[in-house]
Tab-separated table of C-alpha atoms and ligand atoms in Angstrom:
chain	number	residue	atom	x	y	z
A	1	MET	CA	-37.696	39.588	-36.259
A	2	ARG	CA	-34.615	41.525	-37.165
A	3	HIS	CA	-31.432	39.615	-37.756
A	4	ASN	CA	-29.742	40.908	-34.593
A	5	GLU	CA	-32.617	39.961	-32.410
A	6	ALA	CA	-32.602	36.412	-33.779
A	7	MET	CA	-28.917	36.172	-32.989
A	8	PHE	CA	-29.605	37.343	-29.472
A	9	VAL	CA	-32.345	34.811	-28.922
A	10	SER	CA	-30.346	31.911	-30.223
A	11	ARG	CA	-27.379	32.923	-28.069
A	12	ALA	CA	-29.575	33.090	-25.029
A	13	VAL	CA	-30.779	29.585	-25.744
A	14	LEU	CA	-27.224	28.441	-26.130
A	15	VAL	CA	-26.095	30.030	-22.858
A	16	PHE	CA	-29.032	28.502	-21.074
A	17	ALA	CA	-28.169	25.092	-22.479
A	18	LEU	CA	-24.622	25.476	-21.209
A	19	ILE	CA	-25.566	26.340	-17.673
A	20	VAL	CA	-28.003	23.447	-17.255
A	21	PRO	CA	-25.933	21.624	-14.682
A	22	VAL	CA	-24.276	18.434	-15.886
A	23	TRP	CA	-24.788	16.863	-12.472
A	24	ALA	CA	-28.493	16.791	-13.075
A	25	ASP	CA	-27.824	13.470	-14.803
A	26	VAL	CA	-25.637	11.617	-12.308
A	27	THR	CA	-27.540	9.200	-10.083
A	28	TYR	CA	-26.598	6.653	-7.476
A	29	SER	CA	-28.273	3.806	-9.303
A	30	LYS	CA	-26.536	4.442	-12.600
A	31	GLU	CA	-23.034	5.785	-11.995
A	32	VAL	CA	-22.185	6.148	-8.305
A	33	SER	CA	-23.099	2.584	-7.303
A	34	ARG	CA	-20.739	1.270	-9.972
A	35	ILE	CA	-17.893	3.524	-8.848
A	36	MET	CA	-18.399	2.393	-5.252
A	37	GLN	CA	-18.299	-1.244	-6.261
A	38	ALA	CA	-15.080	-0.719	-8.166
A	39	ARG	CA	-13.281	1.642	-5.827
A	40	CYS	CA	-14.742	1.633	-2.300
A	41	GLN	CA	-16.496	-1.622	-1.399
A	42	GLN	CA	-13.389	-3.787	-1.099
A	43	CYS	CA	-12.947	-1.968	2.246
A	44	HIS	CA	-16.307	-0.293	2.906
A	45	ARG	CA	-18.402	-3.411	3.475
A	46	ALA	CA	-19.656	-5.186	6.569
A	47	GLY	CA	-16.883	-6.604	8.743
A	48	ASP	CA	-14.034	-5.089	6.757
A	49	ILE	CA	-11.391	-2.491	7.634
A	50	ALA	CA	-13.384	0.685	6.906
A	51	PRO	CA	-15.551	2.043	9.735
A	52	PHE	CA	-18.800	1.924	7.712
A	53	ALA	CA	-20.208	0.183	4.640
A	54	LEU	CA	-20.929	1.922	1.358
A	55	SER	CA	-23.098	-0.870	-0.002
A	56	ASN	CA	-26.330	0.838	-0.960
A	57	TYR	CA	-28.027	4.152	-1.617
A	58	GLU	CA	-28.855	4.803	2.052
A	59	ASP	CA	-25.180	4.369	3.050
A	60	ALA	CA	-23.915	6.610	0.284
A	61	LYS	CA	-26.492	9.317	0.974
A	62	THR	CA	-25.796	9.237	4.734
A	63	TYR	CA	-22.067	9.811	4.193
A	64	ALA	CA	-22.397	12.137	1.187
A	65	GLU	CA	-20.830	15.178	2.899
A	66	ASP	CA	-17.895	13.113	4.228
A	67	ILE	CA	-17.446	11.534	0.827
A	68	LYS	CA	-17.326	14.988	-0.725
A	69	ARG	CA	-14.554	16.025	1.672
A	70	VAL	CA	-12.379	12.915	1.319
A	71	VAL	CA	-12.784	12.743	-2.463
A	72	THR	CA	-12.017	16.454	-2.872
A	73	ASP	CA	-8.952	16.200	-0.628
A	74	ARG	CA	-7.912	12.927	-2.300
A	75	ILE	CA	-7.825	11.080	1.020
A	76	MET	CA	-10.071	8.273	-0.241
A	77	PRO	CA	-9.628	5.851	-1.821
A	78	PRO	CA	-6.234	5.553	-0.081
A	79	TRP	CA	-4.233	4.763	-3.223
A	80	LYS	CA	-1.000	6.627	-2.613
A	81	PRO	CA	1.173	6.796	-5.762
A	82	ALA	CA	0.813	10.219	-7.426
A	83	ALA	CA	-0.745	10.109	-10.879
A	84	GLY	CA	1.569	10.760	-13.804
A	85	PHE	CA	4.736	9.551	-12.038
A	86	ASN	CA	5.008	6.053	-13.512
A	87	SER	CA	1.965	3.756	-13.436
A	88	PHE	CA	1.061	0.669	-11.457
A	89	ARG	CA	-1.063	-2.436	-11.741
A	90	ASP	CA	-4.246	-2.932	-9.727
A	91	SER	CA	-4.623	0.766	-8.974
A	92	TYR	CA	-7.835	1.570	-7.154
A	93	ALA	CA	-7.427	5.334	-7.553
A	94	LEU	CA	-10.444	7.220	-8.881
A	95	THR	CA	-10.110	8.366	-12.454
A	96	ASP	CA	-10.739	12.082	-13.029
A	97	GLU	CA	-14.094	11.162	-14.544
A	98	GLN	CA	-15.125	9.070	-11.544
A	99	ARG	CA	-14.063	11.829	-9.140
A	100	THR	CA	-16.055	14.400	-11.100
A	101	GLN	CA	-19.094	12.120	-11.199
A	102	ILE	CA	-19.082	11.588	-7.427
A	103	LEU	CA	-18.758	15.322	-6.754
A	104	ASP	CA	-21.412	16.180	-9.365
A	105	TRP	CA	-23.729	13.624	-7.802
A	106	ILE	CA	-23.396	15.235	-4.361
A	107	ALA	CA	-23.708	18.753	-5.798
A	108	GLY	CA	-26.933	17.637	-7.473
A	109	GLY	CA	-28.468	16.557	-4.168
A	110	ALA	CA	-27.293	12.902	-4.134
A	111	GLN	CA	-30.163	11.603	-6.287
A	112	GLU	CA	-31.034	7.931	-6.153
A	113	GLY	CA	-32.292	7.614	-9.716
A	114	ASP	CA	-34.079	4.499	-10.907
A	115	PRO	CA	-33.215	1.384	-8.834
A	116	ALA	CA	-33.735	-0.633	-12.018
A	117	ASP	CA	-30.389	0.823	-13.182
A	118	LEU	CA	-28.474	-0.723	-10.267
A	119	PRO	CA	-25.680	-3.216	-11.031
A	120	GLU	CA	-25.726	-6.750	-9.600
A	121	PRO	CA	-24.294	-6.657	-6.065
A	122	LEU	CA	-20.715	-7.927	-5.759
A	123	PRO	CA	-20.546	-11.671	-5.032
A	124	VAL	CA	-19.831	-12.671	-1.433
A	125	LYS	CA	-16.404	-14.278	-1.208
A	126	GLU	CA	-16.431	-17.923	-0.085
A	127	THR	CA	-12.724	-18.069	0.786
A	128	PRO	CA	-10.218	-15.373	1.719
A	129	TRP	CA	-7.659	-16.780	-0.754
A	130	GLU	CA	-7.535	-14.823	-3.975
A	131	LEU	CA	-5.620	-17.370	-6.048
A	132	GLY	CA	-7.326	-20.584	-4.938
A	133	ASP	CA	-6.045	-22.800	-2.122
A	134	PRO	CA	-2.480	-21.921	-1.097
A	135	ASP	CA	0.226	-24.638	-1.012
A	136	LEU	CA	1.139	-23.652	2.539
A	137	ILE	CA	-0.957	-21.837	5.138
A	138	LEU	CA	0.751	-20.519	8.259
A	139	ALA	CA	-1.276	-19.078	11.118
A	140	MET	CA	0.027	-16.825	13.856
A	141	PRO	CA	-0.899	-17.713	17.448
A	142	LYS	CA	-4.173	-16.204	18.644
A	143	TYR	CA	-3.587	-12.701	19.961
A	144	THR	CA	-5.864	-10.020	21.379
A	145	PRO	CA	-4.401	-6.535	20.960
A	146	PRO	CA	-5.003	-4.260	23.948
A	147	VAL	CA	-8.007	-1.950	23.690
A	148	ARG	CA	-6.428	1.488	23.732
A	149	PRO	CA	-6.642	4.632	21.666
A	150	SER	CA	-3.255	4.109	20.000
A	151	ASP	CA	-2.125	1.539	17.444
A	152	THR	CA	-0.459	-1.766	18.309
A	153	TYR	CA	2.494	-3.108	16.311
A	154	ARG	CA	3.366	-6.705	17.011
A	155	CYS	CA	5.659	-9.287	15.422
A	156	PHE	CA	4.803	-12.990	15.371
A	157	VAL	CA	7.169	-15.842	14.600
A	158	LEU	CA	5.891	-18.524	12.213
A	159	PRO	CA	8.157	-21.538	11.612
A	160	THR	CA	7.788	-22.826	8.048
A	161	ASP	CA	9.170	-26.321	8.819
A	162	LEU	CA	10.165	-26.575	5.165
A	163	ASP	CA	12.499	-29.495	4.526
A	164	GLU	CA	13.791	-27.966	1.360
A	165	THR	CA	14.321	-24.527	-0.054
A	166	ARG	CA	11.442	-23.428	-2.240
A	167	PHE	CA	10.595	-20.547	-4.523
A	168	VAL	CA	7.501	-18.556	-3.713
A	169	SER	CA	5.163	-17.458	-6.488
A	170	ALA	CA	2.718	-15.407	-4.395
A	171	VAL	CA	2.051	-14.551	-0.751
A	172	GLN	CA	-1.194	-13.296	0.739
A	173	SER	CA	-2.267	-12.329	4.244
A	174	ALA	CA	-5.744	-13.200	5.405
A	175	PRO	CA	-6.481	-11.059	8.465
A	176	GLY	CA	-8.320	-12.847	11.240
A	177	GLN	CA	-10.106	-9.649	12.252
A	178	LYS	CA	-10.487	-7.364	9.287
A	179	GLN	CA	-11.786	-4.512	11.409
A	180	ILE	CA	-8.457	-4.125	13.183
A	181	VAL	CA	-5.672	-5.537	10.986
A	182	HIS	CA	-4.315	-2.525	9.162
A	183	HIS	CA	-1.225	-3.851	7.479
A	184	VAL	CA	1.074	-6.842	7.521
A	185	LEU	CA	4.736	-7.108	6.529
A	186	ILE	CA	6.325	-10.522	6.068
A	187	TYR	CA	10.034	-11.036	6.720
A	188	VAL	CA	12.202	-14.138	6.440
A	189	ASP	CA	14.308	-14.886	9.509
A	190	GLU	CA	17.045	-17.378	8.661
A	191	THR	CA	18.953	-17.090	11.928
A	192	GLY	CA	16.216	-17.801	14.474
A	193	ASP	CA	16.869	-14.581	16.419
A	194	SER	CA	13.157	-13.747	16.376
A	195	GLU	CA	12.460	-16.816	18.505
A	196	LYS	CA	14.547	-15.307	21.304
A	197	LEU	CA	12.221	-12.293	21.468
A	198	ASP	CA	9.002	-14.260	21.088
A	199	GLY	CA	6.697	-14.313	24.103
A	200	LYS	CA	9.061	-12.422	26.442
A	201	ASP	CA	6.224	-10.268	27.807
A	202	GLY	CA	3.912	-13.222	28.406
A	203	GLN	CA	1.939	-12.661	25.195
A	204	PRO	CA	2.495	-14.293	21.813
A	205	GLY	CA	5.017	-12.409	19.667
A	206	TYR	CA	6.868	-9.241	20.576
A	207	THR	CA	6.496	-5.498	20.145
A	208	CYS	CA	7.994	-4.061	16.962
A	209	PHE	CA	7.299	-1.005	14.827
A	210	GLY	CA	9.390	-0.136	11.771
A	211	GLY	CA	10.843	-3.592	11.153
A	212	PRO	CA	11.185	-7.068	12.680
A	213	ASN	CA	13.795	-5.980	15.288
A	214	VAL	CA	16.115	-8.773	14.175
A	215	ARG	CA	18.773	-8.722	11.493
A	216	ILE	CA	17.418	-10.043	8.233
A	217	GLY	CA	19.437	-10.750	5.121
A	218	ILE	CA	19.210	-8.646	1.990
A	219	GLY	CA	16.119	-9.890	0.246
A	220	GLY	CA	14.662	-10.885	3.622
A	221	LEU	CA	11.418	-9.020	3.013
A	222	LEU	CA	9.001	-11.503	1.493
A	223	GLY	CA	6.050	-9.246	0.978
A	224	GLY	CA	3.481	-6.982	2.476
A	225	TRP	CA	-0.231	-6.535	2.589
A	226	ALA	CA	-2.601	-3.638	3.234
A	227	PRO	CA	-6.368	-3.593	2.723
A	228	GLY	CA	-7.233	-3.168	-0.924
A	229	ALA	CA	-4.044	-4.852	-2.155
A	230	ARG	CA	-4.411	-7.619	-4.739
A	231	THR	CA	-2.385	-10.814	-4.822
A	232	ARG	CA	-0.710	-11.873	-8.037
A	233	HIS	CA	1.621	-14.641	-9.089
A	234	LEU	CA	5.136	-13.594	-10.064
A	235	PRO	CA	5.824	-14.032	-13.781
A	236	GLU	CA	6.939	-17.437	-15.059
A	237	GLY	CA	10.464	-18.427	-14.095
A	238	ILE	CA	10.673	-15.848	-11.279
A	239	GLY	CA	10.317	-16.642	-7.570
A	240	LEU	CA	11.114	-15.362	-4.081
A	241	LEU	CA	13.540	-17.616	-2.231
A	242	LEU	CA	12.280	-19.221	0.953
A	243	PRO	CA	15.185	-21.141	2.520
A	244	LYS	CA	14.444	-24.452	4.229
A	245	LYS	CA	13.685	-24.330	7.940
A	246	SER	CA	13.366	-20.534	7.867
A	247	ARG	CA	10.793	-18.709	9.937
A	248	LEU	CA	8.523	-15.968	8.796
A	249	VAL	CA	8.218	-12.920	10.985
A	250	LEU	CA	4.829	-11.343	10.571
A	251	GLN	CA	4.605	-7.733	11.559
A	252	VAL	CA	0.987	-6.833	12.172
A	253	HIS	CA	-0.266	-3.301	12.648
A	254	TYR	CA	-3.524	-3.187	14.614
A	255	HIS	CA	-5.824	-0.235	14.321
A	256	PRO	CA	-7.450	0.961	17.582
A	257	SER	CA	-11.109	0.007	17.294
A	258	GLY	CA	-12.262	0.161	20.901
A	259	LEU	CA	-13.246	-3.506	20.569
A	260	THR	CA	-11.767	-6.556	22.257
A	261	LEU	CA	-11.110	-8.853	19.318
A	262	GLU	CA	-8.975	-11.942	19.123
A	263	ASP	CA	-6.980	-12.071	15.918
A	264	GLN	CA	-5.386	-14.971	14.135
A	265	THR	CA	-4.025	-13.733	10.849
A	266	GLN	CA	-2.969	-16.333	8.308
A	267	ILE	CA	-0.402	-16.269	5.552
A	268	GLY	CA	-1.053	-18.191	2.361
A	269	ILE	CA	1.922	-19.140	0.206
A	270	TRP	CA	1.868	-20.434	-3.356
A	271	PHE	CA	5.081	-22.082	-4.529
A	272	LYS	CA	6.518	-22.231	-8.004
A	273	PRO	CA	6.714	-25.782	-9.348
A	274	LYS	CA	10.105	-27.297	-8.509
A	275	ASP	CA	12.867	-26.583	-11.022
A	276	SER	CA	10.722	-24.021	-12.808
A	277	VAL	CA	12.526	-20.973	-11.456
A	278	ASN	CA	15.699	-19.561	-12.900
A	279	LYS	CA	15.409	-16.036	-11.557
A	280	ARG	CA	14.985	-14.719	-8.046
A	281	LEU	CA	13.043	-11.645	-7.127
A	282	VAL	CA	14.935	-9.826	-4.408
A	283	ASN	CA	13.563	-6.918	-2.418
A	284	ILE	CA	16.588	-4.645	-2.294
A	285	PRO	CA	16.417	-1.888	0.326
A	286	ILE	CA	17.749	1.454	-0.841
A	287	LEU	CA	18.208	3.264	2.401
A	288	ASN	CA	19.917	5.980	4.368
A	289	ASP	CA	20.312	5.257	8.078
A	290	ARG	CA	22.604	8.182	8.896
A	291	PHE	CA	20.447	11.238	9.111
A	292	GLU	CA	19.209	13.555	11.781
A	293	ILE	CA	16.004	15.514	11.460
A	294	PRO	CA	16.361	18.625	13.648
A	295	PRO	CA	13.519	19.436	16.050
A	296	GLY	CA	11.127	21.968	14.482
A	297	ALA	CA	12.257	21.327	10.889
A	298	ALA	CA	9.087	21.416	8.805
A	299	ASP	CA	10.551	20.117	5.544
A	300	HIS	CA	13.744	18.200	6.096
A	301	GLU	CA	15.102	16.301	3.117
A	302	VAL	CA	16.945	12.983	3.327
A	303	LYS	CA	18.420	11.224	0.314
A	304	ALA	CA	19.424	7.651	-0.337
A	305	GLN	CA	20.920	6.149	-3.457
A	306	GLN	CA	22.207	2.948	-4.939
A	307	ALA	CA	24.253	2.581	-8.107
A	308	VAL	CA	23.524	-0.276	-10.478
A	309	LEU	CA	26.808	-2.109	-10.946
A	310	PRO	CA	27.803	-3.171	-14.470
A	311	PHE	CA	27.478	-6.872	-13.682
A	312	LEU	CA	24.280	-6.514	-11.656
A	313	THR	CA	21.858	-5.033	-14.142
A	314	GLY	CA	18.252	-6.125	-14.041
A	315	LYS	CA	14.626	-5.087	-13.959
A	316	ALA	CA	12.624	-3.574	-11.123
A	317	ILE	CA	9.180	-5.139	-10.843
A	318	THR	CA	7.867	-3.691	-7.586
A	319	VAL	CA	8.570	-0.748	-5.301
A	320	ALA	CA	7.654	-0.245	-1.651
A	321	PRO	CA	8.643	3.039	0.007
A	322	HIS	CA	8.893	3.077	3.789
A	323	MET	CA	9.041	5.893	6.351
A	324	HIS	CA	7.453	6.379	9.771
A	325	LEU	CA	5.197	9.114	11.145
A	326	LEU	CA	7.173	12.256	10.240
A	327	GLY	CA	7.428	11.307	6.566
A	328	ARG	CA	5.467	13.595	4.235
A	329	LYS	CA	6.764	12.822	0.779
A	330	ILE	CA	8.956	10.212	-0.897
A	331	LYS	CA	10.188	10.049	-4.461
A	332	VAL	CA	12.114	7.285	-6.206
A	333	GLU	CA	13.784	7.911	-9.546
A	334	LEU	CA	16.220	6.136	-11.787
A	335	GLU	CA	19.015	8.410	-12.979
A	336	LYS	CA	20.734	7.233	-16.125
A	337	LEU	CA	24.424	7.760	-16.842
A	338	ASN	CA	23.552	10.683	-19.140
A	339	GLY	CA	21.699	12.415	-16.282
A	340	GLN	CA	18.248	11.648	-17.663
A	341	LYS	CA	15.746	10.752	-14.955
A	342	GLU	CA	13.016	8.135	-15.121
A	343	PRO	CA	10.178	8.322	-12.593
A	344	MET	CA	9.660	5.230	-10.420
A	345	ILE	CA	7.222	6.383	-7.748
A	346	LEU	CA	6.109	9.548	-5.981
A	347	ILE	CA	3.985	9.605	-2.854
A	348	ASP	CA	3.333	13.212	-1.962
A	349	ASN	CA	0.935	12.674	0.948
A	350	TRP	CA	2.673	9.856	2.791
A	351	ASP	CA	0.608	8.080	5.415
A	352	PHE	CA	2.238	5.368	7.526
A	353	ASN	CA	-1.154	3.650	7.662
A	354	TRP	CA	-1.260	3.088	3.934
A	355	GLN	CA	1.997	1.598	2.814
A	356	GLY	CA	2.003	-0.805	-0.051
A	357	PHE	CA	3.962	-2.865	-2.503
A	358	TYR	CA	3.320	-1.370	-5.890
A	359	THR	CA	3.827	-3.367	-9.094
A	360	PHE	CA	5.001	-1.342	-12.081
A	361	GLU	CA	2.753	-1.536	-15.112
A	362	GLU	CA	5.967	-1.990	-17.112
A	363	PRO	CA	9.091	-3.247	-15.281
A	364	VAL	CA	11.801	-0.585	-15.019
A	365	THR	CA	15.074	-1.583	-16.696
A	366	LEU	CA	18.113	-0.877	-14.520
A	367	PRO	CA	21.078	-0.268	-16.857
A	368	SER	CA	24.760	-0.322	-15.832
A	369	PHE	CA	25.936	2.750	-13.973
A	370	SER	CA	22.459	4.126	-13.502
A	371	THR	CA	21.525	5.177	-9.964
A	372	VAL	CA	18.304	4.669	-8.052
A	373	ARG	CA	17.714	7.842	-6.040
A	374	VAL	CA	15.344	8.199	-3.110
A	375	THR	CA	14.358	11.650	-1.846
A	376	ALA	CA	12.308	11.757	1.339
A	377	ASN	CA	10.893	14.772	3.163
A	378	TYR	CA	9.965	14.894	6.831
A	379	ASP	CA	7.990	17.293	9.006
A	380	ASN	CA	9.423	17.361	12.538
A	381	SER	CA	7.547	20.512	13.536
A	382	GLU	CA	4.758	20.954	16.047
A	383	ASN	CA	2.379	21.565	13.170
A	384	ASN	CA	2.592	17.925	12.149
A	385	PRO	CA	-0.348	16.344	14.006
A	386	LYS	CA	1.282	12.908	13.613
A	387	ASN	CA	4.540	13.998	15.304
A	388	PRO	CA	4.910	11.532	18.209
A	389	ASN	CA	7.567	13.635	19.961
A	390	LYS	CA	6.284	16.070	22.536
A	391	PRO	CA	8.489	17.937	23.334
A	392	LEU	CA	10.158	17.969	19.933
A	393	LYS	CA	13.493	16.200	19.581
A	394	ALA	CA	16.092	15.404	16.967
A	395	VAL	CA	14.994	12.246	15.168
A	396	ARG	CA	17.292	9.587	13.741
A	397	TRP	CA	17.035	6.134	12.189
A	398	GLY	CA	15.497	3.486	14.398
A	399	GLU	CA	12.823	0.873	14.846
A	400	GLY	CA	10.657	2.819	17.320
A	401	THR	CA	7.469	4.768	16.687
A	402	ASP	CA	9.359	7.971	17.510
A	403	ASP	CA	12.323	7.114	15.234
A	404	GLU	CA	12.367	7.425	11.466
A	405	MET	CA	13.387	5.464	8.422
A	406	CYS	CA	14.218	6.323	4.833
A	407	ILE	CA	13.888	3.262	2.594
A	408	ALA	CA	12.554	2.215	-0.754
A	409	PHE	CA	12.477	-1.534	-1.326
A	410	ILE	CA	12.705	-2.351	-4.985
A	411	GLY	CA	11.836	-5.864	-6.086
A	412	VAL	CA	14.536	-6.666	-8.641
A	413	VAL	CA	15.172	-9.531	-11.005
A	414	PHE	CA	18.836	-9.555	-11.987
A	415	ASP	CA	19.977	-10.331	-15.534
A	416	ASN	CA	22.753	-12.610	-14.348
A	417	GLU	CA	21.413	-14.799	-11.585
A	418	ASN	CA	24.772	-16.456	-10.918
A	419	LEU	CA	26.259	-13.177	-9.821
A	420	ILE	CA	23.680	-12.358	-7.171
A	421	PRO	CA	25.781	-11.731	-4.097
A	422	PHE	CA	23.487	-13.691	-1.795
A	423	ARG	CA	23.700	-17.001	-0.122
A	424	ARG	CA	21.768	-19.770	-1.824
A	425	LYS	CA	21.227	-22.741	0.449
B	1	HEC	C1	-8.282	0.192	0.798
B	1	HEC	C2	-9.421	0.373	1.680
B	1	HEC	C3	-10.357	1.514	1.413
B	1	HEC	C4	-10.873	1.914	0.192
B	1	HEC	C5	-10.637	1.299	-1.176
B	1	HEC	C6	-11.701	3.054	0.478
B	1	HEC	N1	-11.698	3.335	1.816
B	1	HEC	FE1	-12.660	4.866	2.744
B	1	HEC	N2	-11.832	4.342	4.518
B	1	HEC	C7	-11.048	3.228	4.742
B	1	HEC	C8	-10.630	3.206	6.141
B	1	HEC	C9	-9.785	2.148	6.803
B	1	HEC	C10	-11.185	4.337	6.747
B	1	HEC	C11	-11.007	4.793	8.210
B	1	HEC	C12	-10.005	5.911	8.286
B	1	HEC	C13	-8.608	5.508	7.887
B	1	HEC	O1	-8.085	4.507	8.380
B	1	HEC	O2	-8.025	6.210	7.043
B	1	HEC	C14	-11.939	5.023	5.703
B	1	HEC	C15	-12.630	6.201	5.918
B	1	HEC	C16	-13.467	6.796	4.976
B	1	HEC	C17	-14.292	7.957	5.229
B	1	HEC	C18	-14.364	8.724	6.546
B	1	HEC	C19	-13.119	9.560	6.609
B	1	HEC	C20	-13.193	10.708	7.579
B	1	HEC	O3	-12.191	11.429	7.628
B	1	HEC	O4	-14.221	10.881	8.236
B	1	HEC	C21	-14.981	8.211	4.086
B	1	HEC	C22	-16.008	9.312	3.868
B	1	HEC	C23	-14.562	7.238	3.093
B	1	HEC	N3	-13.635	6.389	3.666
B	1	HEC	C24	-15.033	7.172	1.797
B	1	HEC	C25	-14.514	6.323	0.827
B	1	HEC	C26	-14.944	6.321	-0.549
B	1	HEC	C27	-16.018	7.225	-1.138
B	1	HEC	C28	-14.200	5.372	-1.188
B	1	HEC	C29	-14.232	5.008	-2.673
B	1	HEC	C30	-14.236	6.094	-3.609
B	1	HEC	C31	-13.327	4.768	-0.208
B	1	HEC	N4	-13.541	5.374	0.994
B	1	HEC	C32	-12.410	3.751	-0.488
B	1	HEC	C33	-10.670	2.309	3.788
B	1	HEC	C34	-10.897	2.405	2.426
C-alpha cells in the first residue's frame, strides 16, 4: 500500500468514527430515567400538578415528541431565571448536558436500554411537610373552584390567633388538590380589612388576582409557593416578622382542570426559637405603579428603581419578580455608584403561571447609594395570545386580570436593624 493510500484509509476510518451518532448510547434506563427523577417527577407524577406522569419508560416513550418540543423550546422544566444572570439555589433547570442527553435519546429512537440499569424509584412521601412537622398549621376553609375553562384566583383569610409576635423561619404551602393548585402567595394582613371582603359572594374567601386587594404594610408579603419550589429555613438569626393577632391572606391560583375538586390548602409555619432572631427579612417591593401600556404596543418598557440609602444598607437574599399576563421579560440589576451593574435576575420568557421566590446562591450586598433597577417589557399587541383585552386597550397598574403590575420583591436583611423604618409591635 502506498503511503497516500494508507493515509486515505485511516482518515476514512476516522471520519466514520466521528459520524457514529453519539445518541446511540443514551438509553432510558441509564440516563433519561435519572434526569426525569431529578428534574421532572416532582410535578409529573400521579396526582400532582402536571397533566401526566413521567414515571417509567412507557410514559417517557409515549410523550417523547412532546418532550422534544418543550425541551428544545425551553418550556419545561418551568424554571424561569435565565442562565448566566446570577445563580440560584434549588434550581431544577436542565443542565446543557441533560438537555443534550434527552434530545439525543429521542433522536436515537427513545431506546429503553437494559432495565437492570434503572435507578431505585423515588420514595413516596409520607407527609407533605418538607422540614418535619410545622409549629403552626393553618388551613383555609374548604372551597370548590368553579369548573370553567379559565383560571380562578381566590383569596382566603386565615387568622393566626397568635398571642405574641413571632419570627418565622420557613413557610410552606401544602395544596389540598395538587392537580389544580397552581400557585399560592401568602400576605400578612395586620389591619383586618381582608375580613370585610371575606365571604361576600356566599363562598369562602373573595376574588383577587394580582394581590390581596387590601393594603398591606411594607414587608407584608410572607412568602410564595409554586409547584417544584423547595422550602428552606432562613439562616440563623434571621426571621420574617409575624405580628400577634395578624391574619394571613392566602392567594390561591387554581388551574382549570375540568374536574370538580374540593380544595383545602394548608400553610405550615416553622418559627425561630424565641429571642434567637436579631435580623428581620423584609420583602421590599420595588415597583412602578404609574405607567400606561398603549394598545398595540408589542414591546413596551417600564422601569422601576429604588436607591439604597446610606443608613439602610444590607443584603438581598431572595428575589421575586411579579407582572401579569402582558409581561414578557423582567430584569433586576444592582447599579453601583460607579455605574457598574451587577445582575440579580433575568426572566426572558415570563409566564404568570410560573412565578417564584428565588434564593440567590450568594446573597447580593446592597452598598450605600447603589440602586436596584427593574426593567420590564410588555406585549399589549394582538399577537400576544395571553392578552386578555379584546378589543385592545391602554393598560395601567391594577389588581385585575386585565391590569398590569411591575414589581420585584427583594427579600432584604438590613445591616442596622434598629433603623428599619417599620413598625415593630
Ligand atoms: C415544576 C413542575 C414541573 C416540572 C419540574 C416539569 N413539568 Fe412538565 N408540566 C408541568 C405542568 C403543570 C404542565 C401543564 C402545562 C403547564 O401548566 O405549563 C406540564 C406540561 C408538560 C408537557 C406538555 C406540554 C405541552 O405543551 O403539551 C410536557 C411534554 C412536559 N411537561 C415535559 C416535562 C419534562 C420532560 C420535564 C423534566 C425535564 C418537566 N416537564 C418538568 C409541570 C412541570
